[in-house]
C-alpha positions as CSV (number, residue, x, y, z in Angstrom):
1,G,138.1,27.0,39.0
2,F,135.1,25.4,37.3
3,T,133.9,22.0,36.3
4,V,132.7,20.9,32.9
5,G,130.4,17.9,32.3
6,S,130.6,15.2,29.7
7,N,128.9,17.2,26.9
8,N,131.0,17.2,23.7
9,D,130.6,21.0,23.4
10,A,132.9,21.4,26.4
11,N,134.6,18.1,27.0
12,L,135.2,16.2,23.7
13,N,138.2,13.8,24.3
14,G,141.3,15.0,22.4
15,T,139.9,18.5,21.6
16,T,141.5,21.7,22.9
17,F,139.2,24.3,24.4
18,V,139.7,27.8,25.5
19,A,137.9,29.3,28.5
20,W,137.8,33.0,29.4
21,Q,137.1,34.2,32.9
22,W,136.9,37.8,34.1
23,K,135.8,39.1,37.4
24,A,134.4,42.5,36.7
25,N,134.2,43.6,40.3
26,A,133.7,42.4,43.8
27,G,130.2,41.0,43.1
28,T,128.2,44.2,42.8
29,T,125.6,44.0,40.0
30,T,123.9,47.1,38.8
31,A,120.4,46.8,37.2
32,F,119.1,49.1,34.4
33,S,115.5,49.1,33.2
34,E,114.2,48.7,29.7
35,S,113.1,52.2,28.5
36,G,111.3,52.3,25.2
37,N,113.7,50.7,22.6
38,N,116.6,50.6,25.1
39,P,117.2,47.1,26.4
40,G,117.1,46.5,30.2
41,G,119.5,44.2,32.1
42,T,122.4,44.2,34.5
43,Y,126.1,45.0,34.5
44,Q,129.2,44.5,36.5
45,A,131.9,47.0,35.8
46,N,135.5,47.4,37.0
47,T,136.5,50.9,35.8
48,T,140.1,50.5,37.1
49,A,140.6,47.4,34.8
50,G,138.4,48.8,32.0
51,I,136.0,45.9,31.7
52,S,132.3,45.4,32.1
53,I,130.1,42.4,31.7
54,I,126.5,43.1,30.7
55,T,123.5,40.9,30.4
56,Y,120.5,42.4,28.6
57,T,117.2,41.4,26.9
58,G,116.8,42.6,23.4
59,T,114.0,44.9,22.2
60,G,114.3,44.4,18.4
61,A,114.6,48.1,17.8
62,A,117.6,50.5,17.8
63,G,118.4,51.4,21.3
64,T,121.2,51.8,23.9
65,V,122.7,49.5,26.5
66,T,124.3,50.8,29.7
67,H,127.9,49.5,30.3
68,G,129.1,51.2,33.5
69,L,132.7,51.9,32.4
70,G,132.6,55.7,32.6
71,V,134.6,55.9,29.3
72,A,133.7,54.6,25.8
73,P,134.7,51.0,25.3
74,K,137.1,50.2,22.4
75,L,136.1,46.6,22.1
76,I,132.6,45.0,22.6
77,I,131.9,41.3,22.1
78,I,128.3,40.3,22.2
79,K,126.7,36.8,22.2
80,N,123.1,35.9,21.9
81,R,122.5,33.3,24.6
82,D,119.2,32.0,23.3
83,V,120.3,30.9,19.8
84,A,123.4,30.0,17.8
85,D,124.0,33.5,16.4
86,P,127.6,34.5,15.7
87,W,129.7,36.5,18.2
88,A,129.3,40.2,17.2
89,V,132.4,42.3,17.6
90,Y,132.7,46.1,17.7
91,Y,136.4,47.2,17.5
92,G,136.3,51.0,17.3
93,D,134.5,51.5,13.9
94,A,130.8,52.1,14.5
95,T,130.0,51.6,10.8
96,D,131.5,48.1,10.7
97,Y,131.0,44.8,12.5
98,L,133.2,41.7,12.7
99,V,132.2,38.1,13.5
100,L,134.5,36.6,16.1
101,N,133.9,32.9,15.3
102,T,134.2,33.0,11.5
103,T,136.9,34.0,8.9
104,A,134.4,36.5,7.3
105,A,135.7,39.9,6.5
106,T,134.7,43.1,8.3
107,V,131.3,44.2,7.0
108,D,129.8,47.8,6.8
109,N,126.2,47.4,8.1
110,A,124.3,49.7,10.3
111,A,122.0,46.9,11.5
112,W,124.5,46.0,14.2
113,W,125.8,49.3,15.9
114,N,123.4,51.7,14.2
115,D,126.5,53.5,12.9
116,T,126.8,55.0,16.4
117,A,130.1,55.0,18.4
118,P,129.8,54.0,22.1
119,S,129.7,56.8,24.7
120,S,131.1,56.9,28.2
121,T,127.8,55.4,29.5
122,V,126.1,53.3,26.7
123,F,126.7,51.5,23.5
124,T,124.1,51.3,20.7
125,V,122.6,48.2,19.2
126,N,120.3,48.1,16.2
127,T,118.0,45.4,14.8
128,D,120.3,42.6,13.9
129,H,119.4,39.3,15.6
130,S,123.0,38.8,16.8
131,V,122.8,41.9,19.0
132,N,119.2,42.8,19.6
133,A,116.3,40.4,18.9
134,D,113.1,41.2,20.8
135,G,112.9,39.2,24.0
136,E,116.2,37.3,23.5
137,D,119.0,37.3,26.1
138,Y,122.5,38.6,25.4
139,I,125.8,38.9,27.1
140,A,128.2,41.6,26.2
141,Y,131.9,42.1,27.2
142,C,133.1,45.7,27.0
143,F,136.8,46.6,27.2
144,A,138.3,50.1,27.5
145,N,142.0,51.0,27.1
146,V,143.7,51.4,30.5
147,Q,147.3,52.6,30.5
148,S,149.7,49.9,31.6
149,F,146.9,47.4,31.9
150,S,145.0,46.8,28.6
151,K,145.2,48.0,25.0
152,V,142.7,47.5,22.2
153,G,143.6,48.5,18.7
154,T,144.5,47.3,15.1
155,Y,147.7,46.9,13.3
156,V,148.8,46.2,9.7
157,A,150.8,43.0,9.1
158,N,153.9,43.1,7.0
159,A,154.6,39.4,6.3
160,N,158.1,39.7,7.7
161,V,159.6,36.8,9.8
162,D,159.7,39.1,12.9
163,G,156.4,40.9,12.0
164,P,155.4,44.4,13.0
165,F,156.0,45.7,16.5
166,I,152.8,46.7,18.3
167,Y,153.5,49.0,21.2
168,C,151.1,48.4,24.2
169,G,152.9,50.4,26.8
170,F,153.3,47.2,29.0
171,K,154.2,43.5,28.6
172,P,150.8,41.8,27.8
173,A,150.0,38.6,29.7
174,W,147.2,37.6,27.2
175,I,146.6,38.6,23.6
176,L,143.4,38.1,21.6
177,R,144.0,38.6,17.9
178,K,141.5,38.4,15.0
179,A,142.4,39.0,11.4
180,L,140.4,41.6,9.6
181,P,140.5,40.2,6.0
């Protein structure tokens, strides 16, 4: 478990909060060095579960960040830990970005992912402050699809009472959903 203090950002009386916890592996952290425009940092990856947690320091120029999954992630969520930038979301379309913590629509903008899909070893960040400001610290959560364990994708709503059926290949224990207006 964990303990929260009395700060209203985490413990305002009567407010409901959500907390996400993932253990990426058995405590092994792998460091990667800054190289030119490529940010340096560390990652913990669990290739069996398809999750990696990365911390990196931005360079302010288009570069790649090592994720350690061994396959290309389908979902990346990045948060600038130094300022109140929005949560940047990559969801399988390298030309678009989505902001997790607003109702804004998907936007086509190369300043976030440099219009480059993730590979089995790295994902690309460009110059947007939310993903890669020079000298600022970031955390990134990468998720890959793992059969019978996790599934990332999109679906089209139909406004029916019982809604569309989304096949995952397993019974999910937790679902994160974000509308793409």
